[in-house]
Coordinates of C-alpha atoms in Angstrom, one line a residue:
X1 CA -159.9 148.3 262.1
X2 CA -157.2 145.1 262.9
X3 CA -158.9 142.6 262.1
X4 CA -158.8 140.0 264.7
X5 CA -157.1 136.7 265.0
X6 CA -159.2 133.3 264.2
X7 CA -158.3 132.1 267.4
X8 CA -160.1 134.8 268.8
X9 CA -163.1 134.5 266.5
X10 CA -163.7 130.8 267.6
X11 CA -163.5 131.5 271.6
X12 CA -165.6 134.7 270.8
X13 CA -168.0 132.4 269.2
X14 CA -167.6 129.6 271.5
X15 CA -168.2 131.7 274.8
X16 CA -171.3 133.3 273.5
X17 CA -172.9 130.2 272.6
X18 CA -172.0 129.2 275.8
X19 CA -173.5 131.8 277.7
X20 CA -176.7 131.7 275.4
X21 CA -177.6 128.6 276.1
X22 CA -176.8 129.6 280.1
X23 CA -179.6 131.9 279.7
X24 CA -182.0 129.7 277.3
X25 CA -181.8 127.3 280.1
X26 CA -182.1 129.3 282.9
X27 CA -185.6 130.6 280.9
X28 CA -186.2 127.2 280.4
X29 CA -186.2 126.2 283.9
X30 CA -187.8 129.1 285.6
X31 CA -190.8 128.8 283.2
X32 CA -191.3 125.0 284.0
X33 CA -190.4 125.8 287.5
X34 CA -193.5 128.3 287.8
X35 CA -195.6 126.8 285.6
X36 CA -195.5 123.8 287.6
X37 CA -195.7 125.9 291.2
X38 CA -199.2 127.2 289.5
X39 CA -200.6 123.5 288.8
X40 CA -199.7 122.4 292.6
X41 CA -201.6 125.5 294.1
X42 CA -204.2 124.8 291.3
X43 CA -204.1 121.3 293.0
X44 CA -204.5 122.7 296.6
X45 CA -207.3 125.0 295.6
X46 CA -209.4 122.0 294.2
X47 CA -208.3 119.4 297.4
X48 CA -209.2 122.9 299.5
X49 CA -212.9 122.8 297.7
X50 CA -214.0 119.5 298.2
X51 CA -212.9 119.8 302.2
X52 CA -215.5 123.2 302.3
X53 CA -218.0 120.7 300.7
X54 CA -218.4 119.4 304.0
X55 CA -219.8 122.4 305.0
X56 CA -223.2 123.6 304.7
X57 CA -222.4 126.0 301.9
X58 CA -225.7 127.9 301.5
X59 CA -227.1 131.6 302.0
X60 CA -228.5 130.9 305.5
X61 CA -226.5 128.3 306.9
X62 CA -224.9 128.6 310.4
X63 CA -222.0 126.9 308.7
X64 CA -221.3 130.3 307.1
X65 CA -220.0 132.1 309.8
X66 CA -217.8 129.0 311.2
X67 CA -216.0 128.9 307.3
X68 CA -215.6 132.8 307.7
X69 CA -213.2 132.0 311.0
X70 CA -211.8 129.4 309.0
X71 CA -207.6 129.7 309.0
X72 CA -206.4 129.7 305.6
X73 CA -204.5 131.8 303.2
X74 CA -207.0 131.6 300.4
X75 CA -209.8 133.4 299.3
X76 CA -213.1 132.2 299.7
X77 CA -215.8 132.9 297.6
X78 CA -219.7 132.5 297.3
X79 CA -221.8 133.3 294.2
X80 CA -225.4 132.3 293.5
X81 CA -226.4 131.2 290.0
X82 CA -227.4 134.6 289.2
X83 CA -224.2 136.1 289.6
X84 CA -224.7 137.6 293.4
X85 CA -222.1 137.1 295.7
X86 CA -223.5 136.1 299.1
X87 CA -220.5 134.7 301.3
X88 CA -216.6 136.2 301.1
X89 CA -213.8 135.4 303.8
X90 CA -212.1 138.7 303.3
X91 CA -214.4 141.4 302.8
X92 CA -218.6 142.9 303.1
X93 CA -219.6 140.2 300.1
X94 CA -222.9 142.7 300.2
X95 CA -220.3 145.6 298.6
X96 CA -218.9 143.3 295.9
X97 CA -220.3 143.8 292.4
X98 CA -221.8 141.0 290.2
X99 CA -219.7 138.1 288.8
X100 CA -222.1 136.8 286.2
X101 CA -219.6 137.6 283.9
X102 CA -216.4 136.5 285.6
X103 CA -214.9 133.6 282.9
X104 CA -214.6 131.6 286.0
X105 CA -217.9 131.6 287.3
X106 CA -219.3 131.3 283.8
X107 CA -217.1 128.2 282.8
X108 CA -217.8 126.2 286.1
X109 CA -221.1 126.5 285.8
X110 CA -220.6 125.0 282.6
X111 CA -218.3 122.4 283.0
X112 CA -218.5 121.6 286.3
X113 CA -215.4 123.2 287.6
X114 CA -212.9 125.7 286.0
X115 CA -209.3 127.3 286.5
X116 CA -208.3 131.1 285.6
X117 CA -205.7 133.6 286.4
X118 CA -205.6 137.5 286.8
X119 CA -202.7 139.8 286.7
X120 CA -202.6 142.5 289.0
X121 CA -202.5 146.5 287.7
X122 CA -198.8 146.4 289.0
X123 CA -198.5 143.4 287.0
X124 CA -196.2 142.3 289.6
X125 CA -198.9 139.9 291.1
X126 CA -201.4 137.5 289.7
X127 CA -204.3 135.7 291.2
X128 CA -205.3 132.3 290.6
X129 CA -209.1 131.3 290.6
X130 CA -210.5 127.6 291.4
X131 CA -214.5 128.0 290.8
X132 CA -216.8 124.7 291.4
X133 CA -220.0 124.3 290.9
X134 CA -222.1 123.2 294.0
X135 CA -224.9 120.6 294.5
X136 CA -227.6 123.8 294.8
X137 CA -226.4 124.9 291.9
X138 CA -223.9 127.9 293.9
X139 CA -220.4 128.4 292.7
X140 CA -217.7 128.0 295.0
X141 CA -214.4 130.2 294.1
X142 CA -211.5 129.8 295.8
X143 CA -208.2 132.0 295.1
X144 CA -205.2 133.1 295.9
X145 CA -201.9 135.2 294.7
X146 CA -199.2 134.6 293.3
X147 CA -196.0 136.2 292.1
X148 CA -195.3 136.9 288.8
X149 CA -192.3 135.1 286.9
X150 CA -190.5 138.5 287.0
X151 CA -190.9 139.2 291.1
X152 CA -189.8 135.1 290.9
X153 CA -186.3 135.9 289.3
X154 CA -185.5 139.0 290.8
X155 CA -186.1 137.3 294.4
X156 CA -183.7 134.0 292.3
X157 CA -181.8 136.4 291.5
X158 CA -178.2 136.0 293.6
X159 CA -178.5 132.3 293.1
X160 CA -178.7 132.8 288.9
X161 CA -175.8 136.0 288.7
X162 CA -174.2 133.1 291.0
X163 CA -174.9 130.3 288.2
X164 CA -173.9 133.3 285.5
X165 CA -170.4 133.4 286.8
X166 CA -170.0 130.0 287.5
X167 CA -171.1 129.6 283.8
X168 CA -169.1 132.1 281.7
X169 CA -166.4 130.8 283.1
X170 CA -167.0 127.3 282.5
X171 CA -167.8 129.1 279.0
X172 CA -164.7 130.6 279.0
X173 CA -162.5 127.8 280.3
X174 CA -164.0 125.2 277.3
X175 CA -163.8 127.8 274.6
X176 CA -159.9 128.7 275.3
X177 CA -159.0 125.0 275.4
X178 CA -161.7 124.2 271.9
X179 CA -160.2 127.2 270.2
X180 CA -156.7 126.5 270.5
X181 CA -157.4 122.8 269.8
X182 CA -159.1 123.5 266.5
X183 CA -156.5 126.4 265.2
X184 CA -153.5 123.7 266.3
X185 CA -154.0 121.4 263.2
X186 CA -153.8 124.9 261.1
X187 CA -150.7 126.2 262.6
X188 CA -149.1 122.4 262.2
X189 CA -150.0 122.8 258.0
X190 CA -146.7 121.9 255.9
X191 CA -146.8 124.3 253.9
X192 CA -143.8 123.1 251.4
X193 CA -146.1 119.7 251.7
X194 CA -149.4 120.4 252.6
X195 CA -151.4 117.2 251.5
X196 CA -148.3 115.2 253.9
X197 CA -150.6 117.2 256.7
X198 CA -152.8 115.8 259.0
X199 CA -155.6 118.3 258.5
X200 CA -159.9 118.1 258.7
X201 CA -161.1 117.2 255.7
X202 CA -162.7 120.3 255.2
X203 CA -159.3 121.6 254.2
X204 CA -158.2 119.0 252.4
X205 CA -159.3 120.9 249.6
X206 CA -157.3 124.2 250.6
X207 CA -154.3 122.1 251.0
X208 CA -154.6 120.7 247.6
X209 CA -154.8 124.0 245.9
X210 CA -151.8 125.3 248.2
X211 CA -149.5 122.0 246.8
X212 CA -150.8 122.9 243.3
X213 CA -150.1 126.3 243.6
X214 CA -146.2 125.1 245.1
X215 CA -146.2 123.2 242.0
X216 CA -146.8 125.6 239.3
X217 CA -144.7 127.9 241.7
X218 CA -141.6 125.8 241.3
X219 CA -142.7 124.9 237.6
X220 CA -142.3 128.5 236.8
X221 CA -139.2 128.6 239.1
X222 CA -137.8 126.1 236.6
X223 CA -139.4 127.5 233.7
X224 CA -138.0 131.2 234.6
X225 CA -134.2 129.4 234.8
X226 CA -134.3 127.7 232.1
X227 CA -135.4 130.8 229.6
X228 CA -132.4 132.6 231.6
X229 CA -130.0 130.1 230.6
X230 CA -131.3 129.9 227.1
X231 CA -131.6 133.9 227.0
X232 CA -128.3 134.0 228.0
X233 CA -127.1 131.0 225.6
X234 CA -128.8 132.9 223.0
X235 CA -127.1 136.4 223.0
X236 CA -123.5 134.6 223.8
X237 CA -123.1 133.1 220.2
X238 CA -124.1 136.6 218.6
X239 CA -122.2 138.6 221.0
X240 CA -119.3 136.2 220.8
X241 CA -119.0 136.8 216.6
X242 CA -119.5 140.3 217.3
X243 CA -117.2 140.7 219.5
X244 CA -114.5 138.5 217.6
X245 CA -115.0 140.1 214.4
X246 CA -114.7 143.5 215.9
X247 CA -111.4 142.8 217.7
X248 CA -110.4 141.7 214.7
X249 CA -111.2 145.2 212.4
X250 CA -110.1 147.4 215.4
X251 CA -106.3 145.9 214.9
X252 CA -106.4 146.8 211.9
X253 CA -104.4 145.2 208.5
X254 CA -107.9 143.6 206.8
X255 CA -108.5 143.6 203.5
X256 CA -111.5 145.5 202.1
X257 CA -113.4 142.0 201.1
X258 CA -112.5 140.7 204.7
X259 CA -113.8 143.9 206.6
X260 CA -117.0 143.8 204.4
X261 CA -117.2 139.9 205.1
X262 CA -116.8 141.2 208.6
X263 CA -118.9 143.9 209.0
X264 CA -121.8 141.6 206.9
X265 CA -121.7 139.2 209.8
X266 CA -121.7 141.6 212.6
X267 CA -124.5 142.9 210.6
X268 CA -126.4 139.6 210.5
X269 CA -125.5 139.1 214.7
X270 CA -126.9 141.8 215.6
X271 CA -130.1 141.9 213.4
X272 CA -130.4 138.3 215.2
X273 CA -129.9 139.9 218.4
X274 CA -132.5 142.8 217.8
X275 CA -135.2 139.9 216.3
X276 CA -134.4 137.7 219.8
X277 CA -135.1 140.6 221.8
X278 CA -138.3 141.7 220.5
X279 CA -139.6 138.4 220.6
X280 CA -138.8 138.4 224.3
X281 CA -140.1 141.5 224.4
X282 CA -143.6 140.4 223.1
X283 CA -143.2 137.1 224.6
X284 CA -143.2 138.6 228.3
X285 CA -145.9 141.1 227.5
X286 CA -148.4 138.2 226.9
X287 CA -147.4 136.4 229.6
X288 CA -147.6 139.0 232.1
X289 CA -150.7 140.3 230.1
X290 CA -149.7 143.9 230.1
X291 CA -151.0 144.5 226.8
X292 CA -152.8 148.1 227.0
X293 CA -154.9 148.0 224.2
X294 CA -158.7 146.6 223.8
X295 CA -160.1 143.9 222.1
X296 CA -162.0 145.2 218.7
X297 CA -163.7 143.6 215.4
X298 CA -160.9 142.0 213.1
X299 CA -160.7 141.1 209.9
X300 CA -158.4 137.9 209.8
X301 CA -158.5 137.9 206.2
X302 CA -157.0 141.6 206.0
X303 CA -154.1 141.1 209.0
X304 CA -153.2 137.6 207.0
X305 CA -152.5 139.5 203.6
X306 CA -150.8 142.3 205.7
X307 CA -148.5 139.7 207.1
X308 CA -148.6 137.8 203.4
X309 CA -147.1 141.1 202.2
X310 CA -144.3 141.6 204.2
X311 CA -143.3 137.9 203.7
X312 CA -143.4 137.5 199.7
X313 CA -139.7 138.5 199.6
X314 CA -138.5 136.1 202.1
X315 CA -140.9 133.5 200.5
X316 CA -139.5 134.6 196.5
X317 CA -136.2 133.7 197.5
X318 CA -137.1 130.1 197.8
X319 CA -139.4 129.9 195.4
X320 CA -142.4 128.9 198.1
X321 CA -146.0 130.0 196.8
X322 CA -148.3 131.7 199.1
X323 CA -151.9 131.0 198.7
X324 CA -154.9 132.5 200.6
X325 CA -158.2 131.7 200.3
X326 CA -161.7 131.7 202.3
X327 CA -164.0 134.5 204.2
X328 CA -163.4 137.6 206.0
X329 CA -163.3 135.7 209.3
X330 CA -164.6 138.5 211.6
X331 CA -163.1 138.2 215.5
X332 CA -162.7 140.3 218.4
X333 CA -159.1 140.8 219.2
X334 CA -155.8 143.3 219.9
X335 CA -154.8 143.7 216.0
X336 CA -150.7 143.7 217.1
X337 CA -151.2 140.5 218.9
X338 CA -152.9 138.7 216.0
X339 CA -150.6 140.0 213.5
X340 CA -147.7 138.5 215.3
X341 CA -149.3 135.3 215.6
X342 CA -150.0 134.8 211.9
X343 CA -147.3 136.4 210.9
X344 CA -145.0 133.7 213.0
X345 CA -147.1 130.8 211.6
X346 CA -146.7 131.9 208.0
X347 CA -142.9 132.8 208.9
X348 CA -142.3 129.3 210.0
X349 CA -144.5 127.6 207.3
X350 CA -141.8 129.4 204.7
X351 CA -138.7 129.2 206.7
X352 CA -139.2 125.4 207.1
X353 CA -140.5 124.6 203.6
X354 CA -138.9 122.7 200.6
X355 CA -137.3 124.7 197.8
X356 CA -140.7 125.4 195.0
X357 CA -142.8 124.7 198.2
X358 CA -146.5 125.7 199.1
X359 CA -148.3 127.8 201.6
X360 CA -151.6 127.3 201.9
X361 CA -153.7 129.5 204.3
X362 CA -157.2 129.8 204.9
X363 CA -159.8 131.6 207.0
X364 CA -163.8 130.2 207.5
X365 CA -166.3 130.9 210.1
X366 CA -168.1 128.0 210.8
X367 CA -171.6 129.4 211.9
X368 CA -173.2 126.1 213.4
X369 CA -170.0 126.3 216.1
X370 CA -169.7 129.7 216.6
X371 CA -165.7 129.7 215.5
X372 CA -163.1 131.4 213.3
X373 CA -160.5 128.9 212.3
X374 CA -157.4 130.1 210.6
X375 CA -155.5 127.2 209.3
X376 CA -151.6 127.5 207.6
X377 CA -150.7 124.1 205.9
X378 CA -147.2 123.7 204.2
X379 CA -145.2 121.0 202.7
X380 CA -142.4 121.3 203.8
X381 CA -139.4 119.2 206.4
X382 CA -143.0 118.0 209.0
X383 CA -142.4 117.6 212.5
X384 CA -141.3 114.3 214.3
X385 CA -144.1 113.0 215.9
X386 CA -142.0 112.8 219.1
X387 CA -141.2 116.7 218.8
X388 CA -144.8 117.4 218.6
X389 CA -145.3 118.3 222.5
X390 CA -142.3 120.7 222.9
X391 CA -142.4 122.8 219.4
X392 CA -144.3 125.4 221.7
X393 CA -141.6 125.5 224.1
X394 CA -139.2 128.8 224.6
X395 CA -136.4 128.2 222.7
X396 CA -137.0 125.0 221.7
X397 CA -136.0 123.9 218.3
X398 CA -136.1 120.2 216.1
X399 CA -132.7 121.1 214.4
X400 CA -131.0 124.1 216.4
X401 CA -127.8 124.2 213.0
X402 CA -130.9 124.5 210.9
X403 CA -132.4 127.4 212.7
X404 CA -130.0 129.7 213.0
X405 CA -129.1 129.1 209.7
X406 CA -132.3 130.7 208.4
X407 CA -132.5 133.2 211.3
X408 CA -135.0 131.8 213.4
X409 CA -134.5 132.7 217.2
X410 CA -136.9 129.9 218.8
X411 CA -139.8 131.8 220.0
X412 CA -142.3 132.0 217.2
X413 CA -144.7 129.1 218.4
X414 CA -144.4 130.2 221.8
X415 CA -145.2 133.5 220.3
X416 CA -148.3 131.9 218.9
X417 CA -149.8 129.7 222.0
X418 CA -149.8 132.5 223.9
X419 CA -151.3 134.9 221.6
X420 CA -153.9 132.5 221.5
X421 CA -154.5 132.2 225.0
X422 CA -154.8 135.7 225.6
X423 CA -157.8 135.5 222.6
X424 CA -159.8 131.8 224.6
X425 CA -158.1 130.5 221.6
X426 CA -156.4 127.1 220.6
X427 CA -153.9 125.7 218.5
X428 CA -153.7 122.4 216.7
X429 CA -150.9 121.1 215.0
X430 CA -150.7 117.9 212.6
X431 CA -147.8 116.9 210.6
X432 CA -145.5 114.4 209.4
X433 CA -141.7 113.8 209.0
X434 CA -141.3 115.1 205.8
X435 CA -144.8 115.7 204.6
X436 CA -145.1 119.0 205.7
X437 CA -147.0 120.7 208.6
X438 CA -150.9 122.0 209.1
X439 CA -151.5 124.6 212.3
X440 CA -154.8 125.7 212.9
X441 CA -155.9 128.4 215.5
X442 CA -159.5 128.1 216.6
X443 CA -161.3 130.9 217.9
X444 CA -164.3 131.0 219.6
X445 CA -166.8 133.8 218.9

């Protein structure tokens, strides 16, 4: 089902209310209303008592028959202390059963004088009951009958279908103009500058997440350009040597040694081209987080010495130890994922090392905590501390020549942030210009 518009919602709402209250108030006054009709003829009974006082109200009296001719409306009744009804305006008060037990009769000779009501079998009527207590110690009853609240509305009841209409569209009317009048401020939102709007401040909160949400929207905007251009910076110096280099053997007239310097570099290009590439590859999967595979129990310890392995000959070369020492370090994680990060740490820690350098890694679990903390130290070239905040960046590099010298494609770090944001993982970095670098990667188990 279409769901409907919030416009509609709030005049929905708006007119109901508005029509509940109609009919809360219409209760409200028709219960006062009778409840106060029933005191005044409550009133009129009692005044209508104390005039029959003046009367000679007993068994024999002449006055008797002068109160049965009497003209009024009301009931009259006469009951002797015992119950015995002696004297009725209406009907043979000789055929009328006992009211000893009437509540009336019983509570005026109590307290002096007492009120009660009676609903009819039709429930349609109900009769009222003033009962006084005489001088000879009679009781004087004096009734009559009145409609019920329900026969009251239904004879009220063109005037309140009258007062319906009148109100719904009153109702209606105030719930069209409050509707439209709340929704305008919503419809007027900036939405390229939402806090600039003049909104309630009940969405002053939605507004700020919208503007924060344009923010990182255009951050990403800027973030996505910029890897295109360095992408596409990236593949043009490779592709520009290959392509040089291969003009150059496809016309021919090279020596051997040139081709094979040649064919060696092309080599090398492409290689750079294949390691760029996968690295994007990797680098988009944990940013999109379309890794497939589940989280399991890792040994740290046992993916470091894998990645230690494959290293060693790049390390031998110049001469840069690699030491590993401390505990199993037990996590949950995607193996791939956490190989690639300690494989780029170590990477970097040996590309960017002095010649006879060190690599120290180690692994603890630090129970008190709860956390795994793998930390790769080197002593090698350090980090300017005004590089420190951008060596995670795409791309980024402290000395580009330097680089692509030793075949680095400027995506390892970034490689390793986001590995360890898909693990609730962080990174911390201290170094020094010159005095080597220390990464750590703290996980949380």
């Amino acid at each position: 089902m279409k769901n409907k518009s919030l416009t509609f919602k709030i005049f929905l709402s708006t007119f109901s209310v508005g029509v509940l209250v109609y009919f809360l108030c219409a209760l409200v006054f028709i219960t006062n209303m009778y409840g106060y009709f029933e005191k005044k003829i409550f009133e009129e009974l009692k005044t209508e008592s104390t005039l029959l006082e003046g009367y000679n109200l007993s068994e024999n009296s002449e006055d008797l028959s002068a109160l049965s001719e009497l003209k009024t409306q009301n009931r009259i009744t006469l009951i002797h202390t015992d119950g015995t009804v002696y004297f009725d305006n209406t009907i043979d008060a000789s055929g009328m059963e006992n009211h000893a037990l009437r509540s009336e009769f019983l509570k005026a000779k109590e307290d002096g004088m007492s009120t009660s009501s009676r609903y009819s079998s039709t429930m349609l009527e109900k009769t009222l009951y003033f009962a006084k207590l005489l001088e000879n110690g009679d009781v004087l009853r004096i009734s009559c009958d009145q409609h019920t609240v329900g026969v009251l509305v239904l004879g009220m009841s063109q005037i309140l279908l009258i007062m319906l209409v009148i109100a719904m569209i009153i109702s209606g009317v105030t719930a069209s103009i409050l509707s439209k009048k709340i929704i305008e401020p919503l419809n007027k939102i900036n939405l390229e500058n939402p806090e600039s709007s003049d909104v309630y401040e009940e969405l002053k909160p939605f507004t700020k997440r919208i503007a924060e949400e344009n923010f990182e929207k255009s951050q990403r905007e800027e973030l996505r350009q910029q890897f295109t251009a360095n992408v596409s910076h990236e593949l043009k110096t490779p592709l520009t040597s290959i392509s040089g280099f291969a003009e150059i053997l496809k016309q021919g007239g090279t020596d051997e040694k040139t081709t094979k310097d040649f064919a060696d570099t092309i080599y090398e290009e492409s290689q750079r081209m294949i390691a760029l590439v996968n690295d994007i590859i990797k680098l988009s999967k944990l940013d999109e987080k379309s890794i497939s595979l589940e989280k399991e129990p890792l040994s740290l310890r046992e993916i470091t010495r894998e990645a230690i392995e494959v290293i060693t000959p790049i390390a031998e070369k110049k001469n840069v130890s690699l030491n590993l020492s401390g505990d199993s370090g037990l996590i949950n994680g995607v193996r791939p994922v956490i190989y690639e990060m300690v494989y780029n740490l170590i990477d970097n820690a040996v590309k960017y090392n002095n010649e006879n350098g060190i690599v120290s890694i180690r692994i603890e679990t630090i129970t008190e905590t709860h956390n795994v903390i793998l930390t790769v130290q080197d002593n090698g070239i350090g980090i300017p501390e005004r590089e420190k905040e951008r060596i995670f960046e795409r791309f980024y590099r402290i000395d580009k020549s330097r680089s692509r010298e030793l075949g680095g494609t400027g995506l390892g770090l970034s490689i390793v942030k986001h590995a360890a944001k898909y693990h609730n993982a962080s990174v911390l970095v201290e170094s020094k210009e010159g005095d080597g670098s220390t990464f750590k990667v703290i996980f949380i188990l």
